[in-house]
XYZ file of C-alpha atoms in Angstrom:
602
model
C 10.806 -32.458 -1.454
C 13.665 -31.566 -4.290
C 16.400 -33.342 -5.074
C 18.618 -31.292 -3.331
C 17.044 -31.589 -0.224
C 16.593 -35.138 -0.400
C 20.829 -35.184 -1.080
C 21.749 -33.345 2.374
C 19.060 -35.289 4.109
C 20.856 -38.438 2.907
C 24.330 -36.868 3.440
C 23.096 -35.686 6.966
C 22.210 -39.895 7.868
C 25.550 -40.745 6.224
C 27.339 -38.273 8.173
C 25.557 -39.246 11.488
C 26.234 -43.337 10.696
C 29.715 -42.829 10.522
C 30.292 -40.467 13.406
C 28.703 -42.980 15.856
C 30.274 -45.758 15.099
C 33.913 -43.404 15.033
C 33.090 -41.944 18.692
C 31.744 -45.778 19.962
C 35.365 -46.870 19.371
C 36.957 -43.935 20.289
C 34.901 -43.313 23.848
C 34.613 -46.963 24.360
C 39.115 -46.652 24.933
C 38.767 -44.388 27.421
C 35.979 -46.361 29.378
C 37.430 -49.762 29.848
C 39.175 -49.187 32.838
C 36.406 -48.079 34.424
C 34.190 -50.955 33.702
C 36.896 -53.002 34.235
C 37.153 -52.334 37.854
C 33.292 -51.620 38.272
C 32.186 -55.078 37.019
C 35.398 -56.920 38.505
C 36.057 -57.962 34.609
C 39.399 -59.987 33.964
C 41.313 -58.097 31.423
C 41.016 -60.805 28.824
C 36.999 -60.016 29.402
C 37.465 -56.433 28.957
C 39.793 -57.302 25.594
C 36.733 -58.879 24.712
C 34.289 -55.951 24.311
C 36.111 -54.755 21.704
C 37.409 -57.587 19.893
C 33.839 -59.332 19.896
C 32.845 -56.320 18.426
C 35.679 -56.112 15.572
C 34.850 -59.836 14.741
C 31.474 -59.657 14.632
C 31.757 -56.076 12.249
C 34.467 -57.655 10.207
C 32.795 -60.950 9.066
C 29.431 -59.436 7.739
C 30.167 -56.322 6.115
C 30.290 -57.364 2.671
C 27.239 -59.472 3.055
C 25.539 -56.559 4.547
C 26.819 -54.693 1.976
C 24.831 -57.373 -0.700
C 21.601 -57.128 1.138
C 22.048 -53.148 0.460
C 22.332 -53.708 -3.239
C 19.187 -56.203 -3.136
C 17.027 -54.774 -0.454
C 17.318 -51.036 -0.511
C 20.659 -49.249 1.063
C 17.918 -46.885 3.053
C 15.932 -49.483 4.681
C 19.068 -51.485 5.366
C 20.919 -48.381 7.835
C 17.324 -47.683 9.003
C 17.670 -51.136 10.781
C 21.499 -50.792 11.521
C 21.503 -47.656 13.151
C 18.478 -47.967 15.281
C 19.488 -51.703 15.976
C 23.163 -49.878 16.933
C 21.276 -47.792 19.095
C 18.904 -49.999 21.158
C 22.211 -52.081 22.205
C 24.067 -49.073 23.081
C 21.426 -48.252 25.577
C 21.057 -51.936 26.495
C 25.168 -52.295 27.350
C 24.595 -49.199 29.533
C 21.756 -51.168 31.247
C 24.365 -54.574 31.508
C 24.468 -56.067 34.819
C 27.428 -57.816 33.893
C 30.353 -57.941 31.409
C 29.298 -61.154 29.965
C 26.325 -59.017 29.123
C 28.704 -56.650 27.526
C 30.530 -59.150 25.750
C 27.378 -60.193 24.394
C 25.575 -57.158 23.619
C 29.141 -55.495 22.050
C 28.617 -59.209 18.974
C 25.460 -57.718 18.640
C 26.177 -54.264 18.041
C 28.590 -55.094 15.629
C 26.354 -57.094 13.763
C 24.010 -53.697 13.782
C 27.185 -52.184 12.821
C 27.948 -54.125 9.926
C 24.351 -53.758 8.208
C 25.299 -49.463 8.824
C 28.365 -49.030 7.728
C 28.234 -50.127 3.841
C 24.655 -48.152 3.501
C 26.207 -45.008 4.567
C 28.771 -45.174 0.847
C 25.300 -47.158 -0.567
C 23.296 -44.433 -0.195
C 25.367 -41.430 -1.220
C 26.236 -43.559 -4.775
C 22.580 -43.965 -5.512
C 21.789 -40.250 -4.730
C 25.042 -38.035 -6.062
C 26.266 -38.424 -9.358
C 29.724 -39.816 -9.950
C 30.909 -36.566 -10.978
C 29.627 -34.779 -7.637
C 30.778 -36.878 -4.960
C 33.854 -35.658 -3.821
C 32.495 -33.028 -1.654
C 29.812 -35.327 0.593
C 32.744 -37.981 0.840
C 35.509 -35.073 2.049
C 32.713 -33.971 4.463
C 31.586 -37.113 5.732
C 35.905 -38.064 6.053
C 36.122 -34.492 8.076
C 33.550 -35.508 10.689
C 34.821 -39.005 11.277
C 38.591 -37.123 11.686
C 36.160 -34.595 14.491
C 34.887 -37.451 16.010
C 38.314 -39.488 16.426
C 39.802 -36.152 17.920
C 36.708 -35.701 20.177
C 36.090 -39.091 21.186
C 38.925 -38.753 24.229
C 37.937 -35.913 25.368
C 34.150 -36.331 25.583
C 34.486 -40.049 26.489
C 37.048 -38.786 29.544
C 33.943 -36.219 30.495
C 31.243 -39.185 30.796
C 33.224 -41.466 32.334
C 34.176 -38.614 34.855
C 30.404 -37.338 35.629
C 28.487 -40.231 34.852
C 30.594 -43.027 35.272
C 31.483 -45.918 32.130
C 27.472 -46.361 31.452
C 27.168 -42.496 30.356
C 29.609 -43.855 27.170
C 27.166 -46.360 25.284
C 24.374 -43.394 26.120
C 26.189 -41.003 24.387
C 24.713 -41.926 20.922
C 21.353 -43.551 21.749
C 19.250 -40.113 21.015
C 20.736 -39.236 17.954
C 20.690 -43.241 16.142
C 16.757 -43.103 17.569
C 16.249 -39.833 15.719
C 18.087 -39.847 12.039
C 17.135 -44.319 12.347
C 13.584 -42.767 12.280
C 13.867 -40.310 9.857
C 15.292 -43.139 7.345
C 12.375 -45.316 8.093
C 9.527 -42.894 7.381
C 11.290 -40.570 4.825
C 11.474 -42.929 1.542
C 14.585 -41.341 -0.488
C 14.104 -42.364 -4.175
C 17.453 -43.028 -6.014
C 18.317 -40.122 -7.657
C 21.514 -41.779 -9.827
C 19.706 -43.987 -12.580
C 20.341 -47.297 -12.413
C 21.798 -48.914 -16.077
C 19.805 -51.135 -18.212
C 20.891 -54.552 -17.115
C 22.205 -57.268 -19.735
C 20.157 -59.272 -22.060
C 19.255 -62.824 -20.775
C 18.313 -65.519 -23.209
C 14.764 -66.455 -22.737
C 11.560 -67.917 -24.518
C 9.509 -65.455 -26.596
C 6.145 -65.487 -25.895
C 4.009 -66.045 -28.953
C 1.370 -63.705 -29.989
C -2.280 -63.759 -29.703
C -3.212 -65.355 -32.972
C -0.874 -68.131 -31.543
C 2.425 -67.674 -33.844
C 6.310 -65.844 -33.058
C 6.717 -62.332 -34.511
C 8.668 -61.694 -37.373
C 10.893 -59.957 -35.778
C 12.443 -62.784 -32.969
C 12.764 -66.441 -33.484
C 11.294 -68.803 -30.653
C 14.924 -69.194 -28.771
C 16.029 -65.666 -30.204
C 17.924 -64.176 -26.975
C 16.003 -60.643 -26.027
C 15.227 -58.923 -23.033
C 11.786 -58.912 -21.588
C 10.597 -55.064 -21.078
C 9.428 -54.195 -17.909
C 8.278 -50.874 -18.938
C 6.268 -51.871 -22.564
C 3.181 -53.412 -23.156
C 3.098 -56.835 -21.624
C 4.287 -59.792 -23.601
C 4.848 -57.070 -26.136
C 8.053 -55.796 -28.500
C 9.454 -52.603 -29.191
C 9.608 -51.882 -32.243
C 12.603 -52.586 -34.666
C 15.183 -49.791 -33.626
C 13.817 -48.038 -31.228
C 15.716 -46.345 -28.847
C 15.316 -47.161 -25.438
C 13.831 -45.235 -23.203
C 13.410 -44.542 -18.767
C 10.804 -43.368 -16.341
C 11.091 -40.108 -17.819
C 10.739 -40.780 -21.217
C 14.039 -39.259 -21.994
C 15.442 -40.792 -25.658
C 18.687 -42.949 -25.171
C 20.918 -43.412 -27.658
C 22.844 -47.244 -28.298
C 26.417 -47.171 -28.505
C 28.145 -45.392 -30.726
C 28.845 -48.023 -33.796
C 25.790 -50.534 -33.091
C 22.257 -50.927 -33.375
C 19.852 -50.954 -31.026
C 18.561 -54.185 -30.049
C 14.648 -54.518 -31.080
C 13.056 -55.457 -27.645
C 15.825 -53.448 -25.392
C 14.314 -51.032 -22.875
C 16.520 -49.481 -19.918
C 15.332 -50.077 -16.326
C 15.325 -46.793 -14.000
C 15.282 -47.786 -10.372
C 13.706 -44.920 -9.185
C 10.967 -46.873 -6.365
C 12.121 -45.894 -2.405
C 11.590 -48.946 -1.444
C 12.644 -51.338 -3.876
C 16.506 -50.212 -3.825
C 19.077 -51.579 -6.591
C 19.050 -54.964 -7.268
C 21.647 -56.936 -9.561
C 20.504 -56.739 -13.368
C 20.090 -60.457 -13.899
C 17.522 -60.657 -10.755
C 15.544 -57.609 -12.332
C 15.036 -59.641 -15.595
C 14.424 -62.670 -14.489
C 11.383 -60.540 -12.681
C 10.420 -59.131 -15.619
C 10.281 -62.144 -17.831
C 8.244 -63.969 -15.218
C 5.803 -61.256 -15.358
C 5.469 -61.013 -19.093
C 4.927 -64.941 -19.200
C 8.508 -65.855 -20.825
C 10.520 -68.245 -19.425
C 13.869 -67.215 -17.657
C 16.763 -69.093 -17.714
C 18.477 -70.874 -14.898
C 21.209 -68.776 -15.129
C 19.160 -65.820 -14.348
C 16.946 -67.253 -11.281
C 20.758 -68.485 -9.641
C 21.807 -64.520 -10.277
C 19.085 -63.314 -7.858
C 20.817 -65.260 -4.713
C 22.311 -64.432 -2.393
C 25.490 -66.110 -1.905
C 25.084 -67.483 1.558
C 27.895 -70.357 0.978
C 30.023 -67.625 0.023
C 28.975 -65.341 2.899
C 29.850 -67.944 5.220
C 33.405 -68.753 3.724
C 33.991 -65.114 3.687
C 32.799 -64.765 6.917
C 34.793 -67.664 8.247
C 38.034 -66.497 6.611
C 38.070 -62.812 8.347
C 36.820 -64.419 11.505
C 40.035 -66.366 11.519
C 42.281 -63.928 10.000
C 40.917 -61.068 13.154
C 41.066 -63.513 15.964
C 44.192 -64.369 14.880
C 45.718 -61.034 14.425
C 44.375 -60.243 18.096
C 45.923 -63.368 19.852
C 49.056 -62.870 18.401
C 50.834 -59.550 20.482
C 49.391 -61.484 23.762
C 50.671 -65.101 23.033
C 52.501 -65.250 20.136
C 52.530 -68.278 17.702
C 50.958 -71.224 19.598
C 48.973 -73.995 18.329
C 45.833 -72.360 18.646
C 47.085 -68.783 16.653
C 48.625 -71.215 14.379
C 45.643 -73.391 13.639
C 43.496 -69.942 13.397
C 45.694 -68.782 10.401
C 45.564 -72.493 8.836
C 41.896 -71.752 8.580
C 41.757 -68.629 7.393
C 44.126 -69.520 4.429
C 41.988 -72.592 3.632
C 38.850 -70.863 3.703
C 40.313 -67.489 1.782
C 41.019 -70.106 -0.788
C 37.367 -71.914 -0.609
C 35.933 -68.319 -1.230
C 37.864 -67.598 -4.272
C 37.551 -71.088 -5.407
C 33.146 -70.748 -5.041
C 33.553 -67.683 -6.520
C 34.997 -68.698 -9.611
C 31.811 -71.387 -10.185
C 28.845 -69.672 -8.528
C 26.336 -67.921 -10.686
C 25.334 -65.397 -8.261
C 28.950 -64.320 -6.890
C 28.973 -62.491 -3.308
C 31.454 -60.099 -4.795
C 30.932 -59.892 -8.645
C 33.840 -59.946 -10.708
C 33.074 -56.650 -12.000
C 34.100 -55.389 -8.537
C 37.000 -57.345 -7.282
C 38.348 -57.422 -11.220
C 38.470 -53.210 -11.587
C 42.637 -52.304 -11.258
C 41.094 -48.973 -9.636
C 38.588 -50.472 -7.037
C 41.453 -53.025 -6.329
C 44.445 -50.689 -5.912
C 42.000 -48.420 -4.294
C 41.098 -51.261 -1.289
C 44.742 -51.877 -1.796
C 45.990 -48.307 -0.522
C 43.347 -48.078 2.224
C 44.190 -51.399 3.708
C 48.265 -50.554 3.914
C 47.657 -46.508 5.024
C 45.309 -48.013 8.172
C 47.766 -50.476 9.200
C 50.531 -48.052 8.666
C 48.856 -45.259 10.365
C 47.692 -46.894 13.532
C 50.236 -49.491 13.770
C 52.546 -45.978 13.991
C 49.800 -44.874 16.271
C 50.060 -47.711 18.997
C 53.756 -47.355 19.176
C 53.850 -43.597 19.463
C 51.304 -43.824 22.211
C 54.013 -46.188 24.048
C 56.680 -43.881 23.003
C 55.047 -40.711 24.475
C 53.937 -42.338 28.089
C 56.317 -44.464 28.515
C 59.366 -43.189 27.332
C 58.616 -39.103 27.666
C 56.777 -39.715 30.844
C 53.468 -38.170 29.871
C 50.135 -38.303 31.089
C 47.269 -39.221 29.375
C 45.960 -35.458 28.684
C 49.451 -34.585 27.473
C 49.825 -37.609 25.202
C 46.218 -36.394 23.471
C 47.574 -33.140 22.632
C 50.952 -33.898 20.728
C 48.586 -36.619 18.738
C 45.967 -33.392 18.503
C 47.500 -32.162 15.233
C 46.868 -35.468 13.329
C 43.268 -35.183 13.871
C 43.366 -31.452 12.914
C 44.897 -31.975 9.368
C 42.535 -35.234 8.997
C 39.372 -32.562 9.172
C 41.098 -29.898 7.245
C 42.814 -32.238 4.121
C 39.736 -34.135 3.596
C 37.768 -31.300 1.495
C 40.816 -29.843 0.545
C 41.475 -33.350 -1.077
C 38.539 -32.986 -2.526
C 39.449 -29.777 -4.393
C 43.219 -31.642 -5.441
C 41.752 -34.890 -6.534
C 39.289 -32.975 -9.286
C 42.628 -30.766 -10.399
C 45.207 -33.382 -10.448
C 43.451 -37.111 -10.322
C 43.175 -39.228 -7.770
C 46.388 -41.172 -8.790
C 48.635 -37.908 -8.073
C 46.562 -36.380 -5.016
C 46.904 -40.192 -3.544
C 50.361 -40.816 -4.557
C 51.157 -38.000 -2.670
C 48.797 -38.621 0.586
C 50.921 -41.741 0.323
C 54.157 -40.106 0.347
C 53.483 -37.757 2.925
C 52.071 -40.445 5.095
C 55.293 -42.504 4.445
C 57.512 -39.459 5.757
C 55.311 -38.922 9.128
C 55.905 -42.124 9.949
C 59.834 -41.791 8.777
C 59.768 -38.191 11.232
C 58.579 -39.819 14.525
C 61.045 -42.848 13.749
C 63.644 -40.330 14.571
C 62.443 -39.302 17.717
C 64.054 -40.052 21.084
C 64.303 -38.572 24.367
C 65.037 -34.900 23.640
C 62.486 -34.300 21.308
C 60.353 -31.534 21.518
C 56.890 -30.997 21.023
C 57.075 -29.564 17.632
C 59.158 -32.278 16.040
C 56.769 -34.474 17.209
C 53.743 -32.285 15.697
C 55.644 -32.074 12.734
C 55.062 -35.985 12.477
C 51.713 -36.390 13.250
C 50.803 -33.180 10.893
C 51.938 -35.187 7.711
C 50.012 -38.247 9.057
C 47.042 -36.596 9.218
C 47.433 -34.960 6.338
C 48.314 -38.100 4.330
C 46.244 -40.180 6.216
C 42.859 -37.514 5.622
C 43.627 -37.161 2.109
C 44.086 -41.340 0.945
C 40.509 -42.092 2.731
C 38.629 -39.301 0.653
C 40.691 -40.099 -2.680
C 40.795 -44.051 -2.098
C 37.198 -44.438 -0.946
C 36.246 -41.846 -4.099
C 37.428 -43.838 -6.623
C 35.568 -46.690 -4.883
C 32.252 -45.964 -4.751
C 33.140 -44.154 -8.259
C 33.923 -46.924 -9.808
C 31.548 -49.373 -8.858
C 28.571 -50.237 -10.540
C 25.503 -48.681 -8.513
C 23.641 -52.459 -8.624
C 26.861 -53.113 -6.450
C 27.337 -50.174 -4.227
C 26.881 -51.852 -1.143
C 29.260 -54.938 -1.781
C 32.166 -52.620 -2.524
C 31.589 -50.271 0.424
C 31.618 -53.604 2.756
C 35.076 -53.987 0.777
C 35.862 -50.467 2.034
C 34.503 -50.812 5.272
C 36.302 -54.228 5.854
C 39.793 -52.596 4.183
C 39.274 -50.045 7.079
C 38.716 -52.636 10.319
C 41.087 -55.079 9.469
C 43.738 -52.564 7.869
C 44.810 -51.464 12.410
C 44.127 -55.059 13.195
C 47.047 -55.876 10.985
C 48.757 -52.648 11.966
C 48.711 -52.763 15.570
C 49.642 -56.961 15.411
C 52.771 -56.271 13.084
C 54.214 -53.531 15.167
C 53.625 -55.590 18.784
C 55.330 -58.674 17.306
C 58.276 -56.732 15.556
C 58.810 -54.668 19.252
C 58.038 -57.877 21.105
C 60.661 -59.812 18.617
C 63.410 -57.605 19.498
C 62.942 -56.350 23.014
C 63.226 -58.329 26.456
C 59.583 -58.196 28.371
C 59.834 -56.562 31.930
C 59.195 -58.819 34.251
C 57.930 -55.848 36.479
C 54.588 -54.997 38.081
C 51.846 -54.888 35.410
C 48.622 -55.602 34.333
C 48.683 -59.423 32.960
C 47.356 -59.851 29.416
C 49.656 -56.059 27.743
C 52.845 -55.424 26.146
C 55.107 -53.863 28.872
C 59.101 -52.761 28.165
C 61.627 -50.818 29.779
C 61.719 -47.012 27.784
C 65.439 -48.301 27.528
C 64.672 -51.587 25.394
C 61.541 -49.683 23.644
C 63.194 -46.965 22.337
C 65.977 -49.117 20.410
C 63.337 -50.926 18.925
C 61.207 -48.272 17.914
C 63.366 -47.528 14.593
C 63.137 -50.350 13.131
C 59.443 -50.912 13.885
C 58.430 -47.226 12.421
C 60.596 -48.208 9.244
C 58.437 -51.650 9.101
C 55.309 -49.701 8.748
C 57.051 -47.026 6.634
C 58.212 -49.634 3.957
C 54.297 -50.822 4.236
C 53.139 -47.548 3.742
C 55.304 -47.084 1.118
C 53.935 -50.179 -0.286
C 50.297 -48.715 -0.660
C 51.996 -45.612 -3.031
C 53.008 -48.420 -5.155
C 49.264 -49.063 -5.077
C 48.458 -45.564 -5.775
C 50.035 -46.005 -8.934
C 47.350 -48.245 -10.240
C 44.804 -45.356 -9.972
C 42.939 -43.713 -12.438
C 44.468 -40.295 -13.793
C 40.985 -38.357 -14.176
C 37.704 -38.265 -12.393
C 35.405 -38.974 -15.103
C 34.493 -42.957 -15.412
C 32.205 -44.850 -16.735
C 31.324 -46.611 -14.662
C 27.335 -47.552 -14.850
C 26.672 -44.691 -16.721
C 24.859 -44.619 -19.767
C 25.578 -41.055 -20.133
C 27.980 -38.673 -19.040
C 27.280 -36.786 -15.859
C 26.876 -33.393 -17.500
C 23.709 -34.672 -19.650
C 22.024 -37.586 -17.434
C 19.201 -36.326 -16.284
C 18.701 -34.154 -18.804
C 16.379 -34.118 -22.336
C 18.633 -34.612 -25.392
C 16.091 -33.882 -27.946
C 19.108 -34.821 -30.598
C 19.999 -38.355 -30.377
C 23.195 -37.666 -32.808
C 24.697 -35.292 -29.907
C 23.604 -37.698 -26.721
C 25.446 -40.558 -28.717
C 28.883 -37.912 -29.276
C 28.443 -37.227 -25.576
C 28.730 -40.644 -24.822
C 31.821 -41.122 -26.751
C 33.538 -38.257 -25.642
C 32.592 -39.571 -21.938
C 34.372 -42.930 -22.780
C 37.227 -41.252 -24.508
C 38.286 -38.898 -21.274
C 37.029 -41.247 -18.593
C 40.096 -42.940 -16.091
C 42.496 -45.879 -17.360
């Protein structure tokens, strides 16, 4: 199979992991109800299914997103997507919604183990330099599937009653789940050489060190040499493919340094101290404690982290129903204290659960950053327009889908036309403006009241869907840019996590700020919701909408931070234009390099 192939095979999976998990939450909306009054749930139960869900996703994606960078990013959404599929079909089989409740912590737990492998997978198989396009497409169906979800969900549950929803994506998770179990995809991005560890040099056969390396000298053991053997003195180090690679441009090349190219199916990235460490304990040498502690895992961190965003979403969820009571109260007490455990074990571990080459990269920060405030601005704006348009303006359900219609239009059209403005102007100028035209949707349906007509308020949700299309492709580019491919996976849990709790925080900020400063009807509704006169609502709307505006305003400040060009660094020995290919002039590989460095992204 070529290359190519193998890169839309993986795009397909990607594409089809993030569509099903888009149209579970969207269909899943329109289906409550109707389990609701099938199962004879409580509405707190029914709250449940989703929220179990959210925690469950929340707390594990960037330890999902470590097994990815260990285990293999392939075999890892193998077993999330068929897992997400086998409890689809068994919550359509539930006898009862504590089964659903149940089955829902589950699924997110499958959920968690997809989501970062579907970014893992395109890093390690597109270049840096060529993966705008799969991330605008893969952005475009996930906008599809948001506008679809409604509309198809409203179908099942019509003809086929609530079950037909968790059905809906059981035959195609079964079929792409077994494609990426039997079809090994080798990683067609190169992985670096990792850093030299300190370790014992074996002595030669005739029982004394070579010349060239004292006992303790620090040197890398080479997997790919002779065993227990040296390269010689200023060689340059070479791959699987024998291609020459140059040092850097000013130093020499270290005597025993050979660069590791994860090319195996199977075997997937792992962290560069955990691959020598292997090495030297197959050539005989000692390796250091330093570099056995690197091939962990974290689990102390994973369950601080874990602990933390547990808190920090239950938290955010009790809030609009109860407000600030002991129990919300202690909830945020506990994620603060373990938010500061985390960074605290961080700082000391050897084997970090998000290295510092991640978390301490101003673009992979100010990326997570943007995408964090444009989801909480974006569907906190979403919940209250949804209030604003039934409530207020007296529309049905149907109605209210079509004047949101035209944010889920400009979400599928933006995000490859982002792709296009991000390689002409940057990502810190195509996001700034996202951001800006985000900020000035939300500004437009602030204004609205009860004679507004439907364009104004398509005019609105146009420039939210345009911003809104344009920051994921942009933000979530520089991302998985960025990032080191050994840690692909941890920084599209980062992404995935930015994305989840981003309307948690949304949706909570604009409920309190309406709740703060409008009386609750003390009419005839269901127990458990936010419920206001259109009166009350619609004189706290404004203020709410220019809440989130100010916060989507805040993420352009983030935008700032971005890189100007395209072209990083990143892991790459060489730039994208020559990997891959045979330099048979190590002079001109080397001025490649530099010139790489030189126009790469501040």
């Amino acid at each position: 199979m070529t290359a190519r192939r193998l890169q839309r095979l993986v795009l397909t999976g990607s594409i089809t992991g993030a569509v099903i998990v888009a149209l579970d939450g969207t269909v899943l909306t329109v289906a409550q109800p109707a389990l609701q009054r099938d199962l004879h749930a409580s509405f707190a139960q029914v709250q449940w299914t989703s929220t179990g869900y959210l925690i469950a996703v929340a707390s594990l994606l960037v330890f999902a997103g470590r097994l990815g960078d260990r285990y293999g990013h392939q075999q890892l959404f193998a077993l999330g997507i068929l897992g997400f599929g086998a409890t689809s079909a068994a919550i359509g089989l539930a006898p009862g919604v504590g089964w659903v409740i149940g089955l829902r912590v589950a699924q997110g737990i499958f959920g968690a183990l997809l989501q970062p492998a579907t970014l893992g997978m395109l890093r390690a198989t597109y270049p840096p330099d060529q993966l705008g396009i799969p991330l605008a497409l893969r952005t475009s169906a996930i906008g599809l599937a948001a506008a679809a979800g409604p509309v198809l969900g409203g179908a099942l549950v019509a003809h086929w009653g609530w079950r037909g929803v968790f059905f809906l994506n059981v035959v195609p998770a079964c079929l792409i789940g077994g494609l990426a179990w039997v079809v090994r995809v080798p990683s067609l991005v190169p992985a670096p050489p990792p850093p030299p560890t300190p370790t014992l040099t074996p002595p030669s056969a005739s029982g004394h060190v070579p010349a060239s390396a004292s006992a303790f000298e620090p040197r890398e053991a080479s997997p790919g040499g002779p065993a227990g053997g040296a390269a010689p003195a200023g060689a340059a180090a070479t791959g699987s493919d024998s291609e020459p690679r140059t040092a850097p441009s000013g130093g020499a090349t270290p005597a025993a340094t050979t660069a590791v190219a994860s090319t195996t199916a199977g075997a997937g990235t792992t962290a560069g101290a955990g691959t020598t460490a292997g090495a030297a304990a197959a050539h005989g040498a000692t390796a250091t404690p330093g570099a056995r502690a690197a091939a962990g895992l974290d689990l102390p961190g994973a369950c601080l982290l874990a602990l933390a965003l547990v808190s920090l979403v239950h938290t955010l969820v009790a809030l609009p129903e109860t407000g600030w009571t002991v129990v919300t109260a202690l909830g945020g007490a506990v994620a603060v204290f373990a938010c500061g455990a985390f960074i605290r074990h961080e700082r000391r571990t050897a084997s970090p659960l998000v290295p510092l080459s991640v978390v301490g990269s101003t673009a992979i920060a100010s990326a997570l950053a943007v995408l964090l405030s444009a989801a909480a601005a974006l569907f906190g704006t979403l919940f209250v327009s949804t209030y604003f348009l039934q409530d207020v303006l007296a529309l049905d359900p149907m109605e209210c889908g079509l004047r949101v219609l035209p944010l889920a239009v400009l979400m599928v059209l933006s995000a490859p036309a982002s792709a296009v403005l991000q390689r002409r102007y940057g990502p810190r100028r195509t996001t700034l403006a996202a951001m800006i035209l985000l900020t000035l949707g939300i500004l437009v349906l602030s204004q609205l009241d009860r004679t507004s007509t439907a364009p104004a308020i398509g005019a609105g949700f146009l420039l939210l869907g345009a911003g809104f299309g344009t920051v994921m492709v942009t933000a979530t580019a520089v991302i998985v840019r960025h990032v080191p491919t050994a840690h692909a996976g941890v920084a599209g849990g980062l992404q995935q996590t930015a994305m989840n709790i981003g309307p948690t925080l949304g949706v909570a900020t604009a409920t309190m700020l309406v709740t703060l400063t409008t009386p609750t009807t003390t009419g005839d509704h269901s127990p458990g919701g936010p419920h206001w006169t259109a009166e009350a609502f619609l004189s706290a709307m404004g203020p709410t909408l220019l809440t989130l505006a100010a916060v989507a305003a805040t993420g352009a400040l983030a935008a700032a931070k971005l890189p100007r060009g395209t072209t990083v660094n990143g892991d790459s020995r060489q730039p994208p234009a020559v990997v891959g290919r045979r330099d048979r002039d190590p002079s001109k590989a080397s001025k490649a390099s530099e010139a790489s460095a030189t126009t790469s992204g501040d």
